[in-house]
Coordinates of C-alpha atoms in Angstrom, one line a residue:
Chain A
E1 CA -11.1 -61.1 108.4
I2 CA -7.9 -62.4 109.9
F3 CA -6.3 -59.1 109.1
N4 CA -9.0 -57.1 110.7
Q5 CA -8.9 -59.2 113.9
A6 CA -5.2 -58.9 114.0
Q7 CA -5.7 -55.1 113.7
A8 CA -8.2 -55.1 116.4
V9 CA -5.9 -57.0 118.7
F10 CA -3.0 -54.7 117.7
K11 CA -5.2 -51.7 118.5
Q12 CA -6.1 -53.1 121.8
A13 CA -2.4 -52.9 123.0
D14 CA -1.5 -49.6 121.3
L15 CA -1.3 -47.8 124.6
A16 CA 0.7 -50.5 126.4
N17 CA 3.4 -49.1 128.7
K18 CA 1.9 -45.7 128.7
H19 CA 0.6 -44.2 132.1
I20 CA -2.4 -42.1 131.3
V21 CA -3.8 -39.9 134.0
I22 CA -7.3 -38.7 133.4
T23 CA -9.2 -36.2 135.6
A24 CA -13.1 -36.6 135.5
G25 CA -16.3 -35.2 137.1
P26 CA -17.1 -31.7 138.7
T27 CA -15.3 -30.5 141.8
Q28 CA -17.4 -29.3 144.9
E29 CA -16.2 -26.2 146.6
A30 CA -17.5 -25.9 150.2
I31 CA -19.4 -22.8 151.4
D32 CA -20.0 -24.4 154.8
P33 CA -20.4 -28.0 156.2
V34 CA -23.6 -28.6 154.1
R35 CA -23.4 -26.1 151.2
Y36 CA -21.2 -26.1 148.0
L37 CA -20.6 -24.7 144.7
S38 CA -20.5 -27.3 141.7
N39 CA -21.4 -27.9 138.2
H40 CA -23.2 -30.4 136.0
S41 CA -20.4 -32.5 134.9
S42 CA -21.5 -36.2 135.1
G43 CA -18.0 -37.6 134.8
K44 CA -19.1 -39.8 132.0
M45 CA -16.7 -38.5 129.2
G46 CA -13.8 -39.1 131.5
F47 CA -14.9 -42.5 132.7
S48 CA -15.5 -43.6 129.1
L49 CA -11.9 -42.5 128.2
A50 CA -10.4 -44.3 131.2
A51 CA -12.3 -47.6 130.2
A52 CA -11.1 -47.2 126.6
A53 CA -7.5 -46.4 127.6
A54 CA -7.5 -49.6 129.8
E55 CA -9.0 -51.6 126.9
R56 CA -5.9 -50.5 124.8
G57 CA -3.5 -51.6 127.3
A58 CA -2.6 -48.3 129.2
Q59 CA -1.9 -48.1 132.8
V60 CA -4.7 -45.6 133.8
T61 CA -5.2 -43.5 136.9
L62 CA -8.6 -41.9 137.1
I63 CA -8.9 -38.9 139.4
A64 CA -12.5 -38.5 140.0
G65 CA -14.7 -35.8 141.5
P66 CA -18.0 -36.6 143.3
V67 CA -19.9 -38.6 140.6
N68 CA -22.1 -41.7 140.7
L69 CA -20.3 -44.0 138.3
P70 CA -18.6 -47.4 138.7
T71 CA -14.8 -47.6 138.4
P72 CA -13.9 -49.1 135.0
A73 CA -12.2 -52.4 135.0
G74 CA -8.3 -52.3 135.4
V75 CA -8.4 -48.6 136.2
Q76 CA -6.9 -47.0 139.4
R77 CA -9.4 -44.6 140.9
L78 CA -8.5 -41.7 143.3
D79 CA -11.3 -39.8 144.5
I80 CA -11.3 -36.0 145.3
R81 CA -13.8 -33.2 146.1
S82 CA -12.3 -29.7 145.6
A83 CA -10.1 -28.2 142.9
E84 CA -7.2 -28.0 145.5
Q85 CA -7.5 -31.7 146.2
L86 CA -7.5 -32.3 142.4
L87 CA -4.5 -30.1 141.9
K88 CA -2.5 -32.0 144.7
T89 CA -3.4 -35.4 143.5
S90 CA -2.6 -34.5 139.9
L91 CA 0.7 -33.3 140.9
D92 CA 1.5 -36.4 142.8
C93 CA 0.9 -38.4 139.6
I94 CA 2.7 -36.4 137.0
S95 CA 6.3 -37.5 137.5
S96 CA 5.2 -41.1 136.2
C97 CA 2.7 -39.8 133.7
D98 CA 3.0 -39.9 129.8
I99 CA -0.4 -38.5 128.9
F100 CA -2.5 -36.2 131.0
I101 CA -6.1 -35.9 130.0
A102 CA -8.2 -33.2 131.8
T103 CA -11.9 -33.8 131.3
A104 CA -12.8 -32.8 134.8
A105 CA -15.0 -29.7 135.1
V106 CA -13.1 -27.9 137.8
A107 CA -14.8 -25.0 139.5
D108 CA -13.2 -21.8 138.4
Y109 CA -13.9 -20.2 141.8
R110 CA -14.3 -21.1 145.3
P111 CA -15.7 -19.4 148.4
A112 CA -12.9 -17.2 149.9
E113 CA -13.6 -18.8 153.2
A114 CA -15.5 -22.0 154.1
A115 CA -17.5 -21.5 157.3
E116 CA -17.1 -24.1 159.9
Q117 CA -20.7 -24.1 161.0
K118 CA -23.7 -24.1 158.9
I119 CA -24.6 -20.4 157.9
K120 CA -27.9 -19.5 159.3
K121 CA -30.5 -17.6 157.3
D122 CA -31.4 -14.6 159.1
G123 CA -34.9 -14.3 157.6
S124 CA -34.4 -10.5 157.0
G125 CA -34.8 -11.2 153.4
S126 CA -31.8 -9.2 152.6
E127 CA -29.1 -10.1 150.0
L128 CA -26.0 -12.0 150.9
S129 CA -22.7 -11.6 149.1
L130 CA -20.5 -14.5 148.7
T131 CA -17.0 -13.8 147.8
L132 CA -15.3 -16.1 145.5
I133 CA -11.6 -16.4 144.7
E134 CA -10.2 -18.2 141.6
N135 CA -9.1 -21.7 142.0
P136 CA -5.7 -22.8 140.8
D137 CA -5.7 -23.6 137.1
I138 CA -4.7 -27.4 137.3
L139 CA -4.4 -28.0 133.4
A140 CA -2.0 -25.0 132.9
T141 CA -0.2 -25.8 136.1
V142 CA 0.4 -29.4 134.9
A143 CA 1.2 -28.3 131.3
K144 CA 3.8 -25.7 132.3
H145 CA 5.4 -27.9 135.1
S146 CA 9.0 -28.9 135.0
D147 CA 7.8 -32.5 135.1
R148 CA 5.4 -31.9 132.4
P149 CA 3.9 -35.2 130.8
K150 CA 4.9 -35.5 127.2
T151 CA 1.3 -35.1 126.1
V152 CA -1.3 -32.9 127.7
I153 CA -4.9 -32.7 126.6
G154 CA -7.5 -30.3 127.7
F155 CA -11.4 -30.2 127.3
A156 CA -13.3 -27.1 126.6
A157 CA -17.0 -27.4 127.7
E158 CA -18.5 -24.2 126.3
T159 CA -22.1 -22.8 125.7
Q160 CA -21.0 -20.8 122.5
Q161 CA -18.1 -20.5 120.3
A162 CA -16.7 -23.8 121.4
E163 CA -14.0 -24.1 118.7
Q164 CA -12.7 -20.6 119.1
Y165 CA -12.3 -20.9 122.9
A166 CA -10.6 -24.2 122.4
Q167 CA -7.9 -22.6 120.1
Q168 CA -7.3 -19.9 122.8
K169 CA -7.2 -22.3 125.5
L170 CA -4.6 -24.5 123.5
K171 CA -2.1 -21.7 123.1
R172 CA -2.6 -20.0 126.7
K173 CA -2.3 -23.3 128.6
N174 CA 0.5 -24.9 126.5
L175 CA -1.5 -27.9 125.4
D176 CA -1.0 -30.5 122.8
A177 CA -4.7 -30.6 121.9
V178 CA -8.1 -29.5 123.2
V179 CA -11.4 -31.4 122.8
A180 CA -14.1 -28.7 122.4
N181 CA -17.9 -29.5 122.9
D182 CA -21.0 -27.4 123.2
V183 CA -22.6 -28.3 126.6
S184 CA -25.7 -26.2 126.0
R185 CA -27.0 -28.9 123.7
Q186 CA -29.0 -31.4 125.8
D187 CA -28.4 -34.3 123.5
I188 CA -24.6 -34.2 123.7
G189 CA -24.0 -32.0 126.8
F190 CA -23.5 -32.7 130.5
G191 CA -24.9 -36.2 131.5
A192 CA -25.8 -37.3 128.1
D193 CA -24.4 -40.7 126.9
N194 CA -23.5 -39.2 123.4
N195 CA -21.0 -36.5 122.4
E196 CA -20.1 -34.4 119.4
I197 CA -16.6 -32.9 119.7
I198 CA -14.0 -31.0 117.7
W199 CA -10.4 -32.2 118.2
V200 CA -8.3 -29.0 118.0
T201 CA -4.6 -28.8 117.6
Q202 CA -2.1 -26.2 116.3
S203 CA -2.3 -27.8 113.0
G204 CA -6.1 -27.7 112.6
S205 CA -9.4 -29.0 113.8
E206 CA -11.4 -32.2 113.2
P207 CA -15.0 -32.7 114.1
F208 CA -16.3 -36.1 115.2
G209 CA -19.7 -37.3 116.1
P210 CA -22.5 -37.2 117.3
A211 CA -21.4 -40.7 118.6
T212 CA -21.3 -42.7 121.9
K213 CA -18.9 -41.5 124.4
H214 CA -17.3 -44.9 124.0
D215 CA -16.7 -44.1 120.2
V216 CA -15.7 -40.6 121.0
S217 CA -13.1 -42.0 123.5
H218 CA -11.4 -44.2 120.9
F219 CA -11.4 -41.3 118.2
I220 CA -9.5 -39.1 120.9
L221 CA -7.1 -42.0 121.8
D222 CA -6.5 -42.7 118.0
H223 CA -5.5 -39.1 117.7
I224 CA -3.3 -39.1 120.8
N225 CA -1.6 -42.0 119.4
T226 CA -0.8 -40.0 116.2
L227 CA 0.5 -37.1 118.4
I228 CA 3.0 -39.4 120.3
H229 CA 4.3 -41.4 117.5
Chain B
E1 CA -48.8 -64.9 167.4
I2 CA -52.1 -64.4 165.6
F3 CA -52.6 -61.1 167.6
N4 CA -49.2 -60.0 166.5
Q5 CA -49.8 -60.7 162.9
A6 CA -53.2 -58.9 163.0
Q7 CA -51.4 -55.9 164.6
A8 CA -48.8 -56.0 161.8
V9 CA -51.4 -56.0 159.1
F10 CA -53.3 -53.3 161.1
K11 CA -50.1 -51.1 161.3
Q12 CA -49.7 -51.6 157.5
A13 CA -52.8 -49.9 156.7
D14 CA -52.9 -47.3 159.4
L15 CA -52.2 -44.5 156.9
A16 CA -54.8 -45.6 154.4
N17 CA -56.8 -42.8 153.0
K18 CA -54.1 -40.2 153.8
H19 CA -52.4 -38.2 151.1
I20 CA -48.9 -37.6 152.3
V21 CA -46.7 -35.3 150.4
I22 CA -43.0 -35.5 151.2
T23 CA -40.2 -33.3 149.8
A24 CA -36.7 -34.9 149.5
G25 CA -33.2 -34.3 148.4
P26 CA -31.4 -30.9 147.8
T27 CA -32.2 -28.1 145.6
Q28 CA -29.9 -26.9 142.9
E29 CA -29.7 -22.9 142.2
A30 CA -28.4 -22.0 138.9
I31 CA -25.6 -19.6 138.7
D32 CA -25.1 -20.0 134.9
P33 CA -25.9 -22.9 132.5
V34 CA -23.1 -25.1 134.0
R35 CA -22.6 -23.9 137.7
Y36 CA -25.0 -24.1 140.6
L37 CA -25.2 -23.9 144.3
S38 CA -26.4 -27.0 146.2
N39 CA -25.9 -29.0 149.4
H40 CA -25.0 -32.5 150.5
S41 CA -28.5 -34.0 151.0
S42 CA -28.7 -37.5 149.6
G43 CA -32.5 -37.7 149.8
K44 CA -32.3 -41.0 151.5
M45 CA -34.4 -39.9 154.5
G46 CA -37.2 -38.6 152.4
F47 CA -37.2 -41.5 150.1
S48 CA -37.2 -43.9 153.1
L49 CA -40.1 -42.1 154.6
A50 CA -42.1 -42.3 151.3
A51 CA -41.5 -46.1 151.1
A52 CA -42.5 -46.6 154.7
A53 CA -45.7 -44.4 154.2
A54 CA -46.7 -46.2 151.1
E55 CA -46.1 -49.7 153.1
R56 CA -48.6 -48.3 155.6
G57 CA -51.2 -47.7 152.8
A58 CA -51.0 -43.9 152.3
Q59 CA -51.2 -42.3 148.9
V60 CA -47.7 -40.9 148.8
T61 CA -46.5 -37.9 146.6
L62 CA -42.7 -37.5 146.7
I63 CA -41.3 -34.2 145.4
A64 CA -37.6 -34.9 144.7
G65 CA -34.7 -32.7 144.0
P66 CA -31.8 -34.1 141.9
V67 CA -30.8 -37.4 143.7
N68 CA -29.6 -40.6 142.4
L69 CA -32.3 -42.9 144.1
P70 CA -34.9 -45.3 142.7
T71 CA -38.6 -44.4 143.1
P72 CA -40.2 -46.4 146.1
A73 CA -42.9 -48.8 144.9
G74 CA -46.4 -47.3 144.8
V75 CA -45.1 -43.7 145.1
Q76 CA -45.9 -40.8 142.9
R77 CA -42.6 -39.0 142.1
L78 CA -42.3 -35.4 140.9
D79 CA -39.0 -34.2 140.1
I80 CA -37.8 -30.6 140.7
R81 CA -34.6 -28.8 140.6
S82 CA -34.7 -25.2 142.2
A83 CA -36.5 -24.0 145.4
E84 CA -38.8 -22.1 143.2
Q85 CA -39.9 -25.3 141.4
L86 CA -40.3 -27.1 144.7
L87 CA -42.5 -24.4 146.2
K88 CA -44.8 -24.4 143.1
T89 CA -45.0 -28.1 142.9
S90 CA -45.7 -28.2 146.8
L91 CA -48.5 -25.6 146.3
D92 CA -50.0 -27.7 143.5
C93 CA -50.3 -30.5 145.9
I94 CA -51.5 -29.0 149.2
S95 CA -55.3 -28.8 148.6
S96 CA -55.5 -32.6 148.6
C97 CA -52.7 -33.2 151.2
D98 CA -53.3 -34.4 154.8
I99 CA -49.8 -34.6 155.9
F100 CA -46.9 -32.6 154.5
I101 CA -43.4 -33.6 155.6
A102 CA -40.6 -31.5 154.5
T103 CA -37.3 -33.4 154.4
A104 CA -35.8 -31.5 151.4
A105 CA -32.7 -29.5 152.2
V106 CA -33.8 -26.4 150.3
A107 CA -31.1 -24.1 149.4
D108 CA -31.7 -20.9 151.6
Y109 CA -30.2 -18.6 149.0
R110 CA -30.0 -18.4 145.2
P111 CA -28.1 -16.4 143.0
A112 CA -29.8 -13.0 142.4
E113 CA -29.5 -13.5 138.6
A114 CA -28.8 -16.7 136.7
A115 CA -26.4 -15.9 133.7
E116 CA -27.7 -17.2 130.4
Q117 CA -24.2 -18.1 129.1
K118 CA -21.3 -19.7 130.9
I119 CA -19.4 -17.0 133.0
K120 CA -15.8 -16.9 131.7
K121 CA -12.9 -16.7 134.2
D122 CA -11.0 -13.6 133.4
G123 CA -7.7 -15.1 134.6
S124 CA -6.9 -11.8 136.4
G125 CA -6.8 -13.7 139.8
S126 CA -9.3 -11.1 141.2
E127 CA -12.1 -11.8 143.5
L128 CA -15.8 -12.3 142.3
S129 CA -18.8 -11.4 144.3
L130 CA -21.9 -13.4 143.9
T131 CA -25.0 -11.7 145.0
L132 CA -27.4 -14.2 146.7
I133 CA -31.0 -13.5 147.7
E134 CA -33.2 -15.5 150.0
N135 CA -35.4 -18.3 148.6
P136 CA -38.9 -18.5 149.5
D137 CA -39.5 -20.4 152.8
I138 CA -41.4 -23.4 151.4
L139 CA -42.2 -25.1 154.8
A140 CA -43.5 -21.8 156.4
T141 CA -45.5 -21.0 153.3
V142 CA -47.2 -24.4 153.4
A143 CA -47.8 -24.3 157.2
K144 CA -49.4 -20.8 157.2
H145 CA -51.3 -21.3 153.9
S146 CA -55.2 -20.9 153.9
D147 CA -55.1 -24.5 152.4
R148 CA -52.7 -25.7 155.2
P149 CA -52.5 -29.6 155.5
K150 CA -53.9 -30.7 158.7
T151 CA -50.3 -31.9 159.8
V152 CA -47.1 -30.2 158.7
I153 CA -43.7 -31.7 159.7
G154 CA -40.3 -30.1 159.3
F155 CA -36.8 -31.4 159.4
A156 CA -33.9 -29.5 161.0
A157 CA -30.5 -30.5 159.8
E158 CA -27.9 -28.8 162.0
T159 CA -24.3 -28.9 162.7
Q160 CA -24.8 -27.7 166.3
Q161 CA -27.7 -27.2 168.9
A162 CA -30.1 -29.3 166.8
E163 CA -32.8 -29.6 169.4
Q164 CA -32.7 -25.9 170.2
Y165 CA -32.9 -24.8 166.7
A166 CA -35.7 -27.4 166.1
Q167 CA -37.9 -25.9 169.0
Q168 CA -37.4 -22.4 167.4
K169 CA -38.3 -23.6 163.9
L170 CA -41.5 -25.5 165.2
K171 CA -43.0 -22.1 166.6
R172 CA -41.7 -19.7 163.9
K173 CA -42.8 -21.9 161.1
N174 CA -46.2 -23.0 162.6
L175 CA -45.4 -26.6 162.6
D176 CA -46.8 -29.7 164.3
A177 CA -43.6 -31.3 164.8
V178 CA -39.8 -31.0 163.8
V179 CA -37.4 -33.9 163.3
A180 CA -34.0 -32.6 164.3
N181 CA -30.7 -34.2 163.6
D182 CA -27.1 -33.4 163.7
V183 CA -25.6 -33.6 160.1
S184 CA -22.0 -32.9 161.4
R185 CA -21.8 -36.6 162.4
Q186 CA -20.7 -38.8 159.5
D187 CA -22.2 -41.9 160.7
I188 CA -25.7 -40.4 160.8
G189 CA -25.5 -37.2 158.6
F190 CA -26.0 -36.5 154.9
G191 CA -25.6 -39.7 152.6
A192 CA -25.6 -42.0 155.7
D193 CA -27.9 -45.1 155.9
N194 CA -28.5 -44.6 159.5
N195 CA -29.9 -41.7 161.4
E196 CA -30.3 -40.4 164.9
I197 CA -33.1 -38.0 165.5
I198 CA -35.1 -36.0 168.1
W199 CA -38.9 -35.8 167.5
V200 CA -39.8 -32.3 168.8
T201 CA -43.4 -31.0 169.4
Q202 CA -44.8 -28.3 171.7
S203 CA -45.4 -31.0 174.4
G204 CA -41.7 -32.2 174.5
S205 CA -38.8 -34.0 172.8
E206 CA -38.2 -37.6 172.2
P207 CA -34.8 -39.0 170.9
F208 CA -34.7 -42.0 168.8
G209 CA -31.8 -44.0 167.3
P210 CA -29.2 -44.5 166.0
A211 CA -31.3 -46.7 163.8
T212 CA -31.7 -47.4 160.0
K213 CA -33.6 -44.8 158.1
H214 CA -36.3 -47.4 157.6
D215 CA -36.8 -47.8 161.3
V216 CA -36.4 -44.0 161.8
S217 CA -39.2 -43.5 159.1
H218 CA -41.6 -45.9 161.0
F219 CA -40.8 -44.2 164.3
I220 CA -41.8 -40.8 162.7
L221 CA -44.9 -42.2 161.0
D222 CA -46.1 -43.7 164.4
H223 CA -45.7 -40.4 166.0
I224 CA -47.6 -38.7 163.2
N225 CA -50.3 -41.1 163.6
T226 CA -50.5 -40.3 167.4
L227 CA -50.7 -36.7 166.4
I228 CA -53.6 -37.0 164.0
H229 CA -55.7 -39.3 166.1

């Protein structure tokens, strides 16, 4: 009992002196002053990880897209809207960052131009073509940067073949691990309180869950601890 | 004093026996299972109107897009996501509806096709063209329907020339009144708790505010009461 308690206390501080930067939530890409492109990320996984990392003694910076979630205790929160803002804020943080965890669902594309005034519907019933350009790849930029944090972890939210895409992402973006999950499942996907993931590194894969996002967070932080020690 | 109290009680019941249908919030138009087009409507104006109408004795149906707001007391809430779902739900309600108030910020356009699987970025850096088609005009469809509610009110959220656009909208869509507001102003626009509006009918315009959305709601319901009596 005493041993278990001691272990629990020890575990609570096992990320002390680490600065962990976590990105969370969706990005919004402006079409005009009222319209935008976005995605269904609730931000819950990233917020849960931030809370868990703070519980374990880390200094946590949470870079959050537009979500409706309270800031976890002891966490520094920086709010962003677009992928470009997320990149800038991430790069501002990396020189002091030990572990970078990218849970944000960054919009891959943004409108080539954001209109300054609201675009009026012409009522003709004709089609409209919206030209999209690729957003910067924030995770790859961080992982290939000269100031690369020691540990860089990505997430892969997929609707099919999640593990296979995660393996490709790991190599292509120079990551230490990728957390894969299947967002097509309503019980564990976007907005859900539970998650079922696969921890993917070069040395193999390990499934976890279904479990609460809190338990998934501690599973991920346990594995990050193994990576860095 | 007794007269004022009596007036207050009278006012609280001045919409008794009226069925008011209010649409609120944005719509989300799917690009694929994770991405969508939407807009910055918070739904606060529609939810405030629903609460105020229920306070005044009306039977209120609130058709709500994806927003993060509690359902006002005594209000029947029907949740929708896309413009097509909003149209269907609105038409399901109109035969019993006396007053239809369209505050929802309906997406004018939706992707011509929603992909069944998440669209993968090809990493080539090339542009992507998203073909959009016009959504049905829910307000005009209701206002020109053979089962048209006796009173149909629209909202015009504009970033410039709000009153002029409201006048055009009034005639073009066969409305009884249009509530115009300028969403480019941060203090009164999307997400704000205050609003400043112009009540626009064929017989003229009347500005109101800045005021809380609660006071704006009662101003609008006062004017609807004048219209219907």
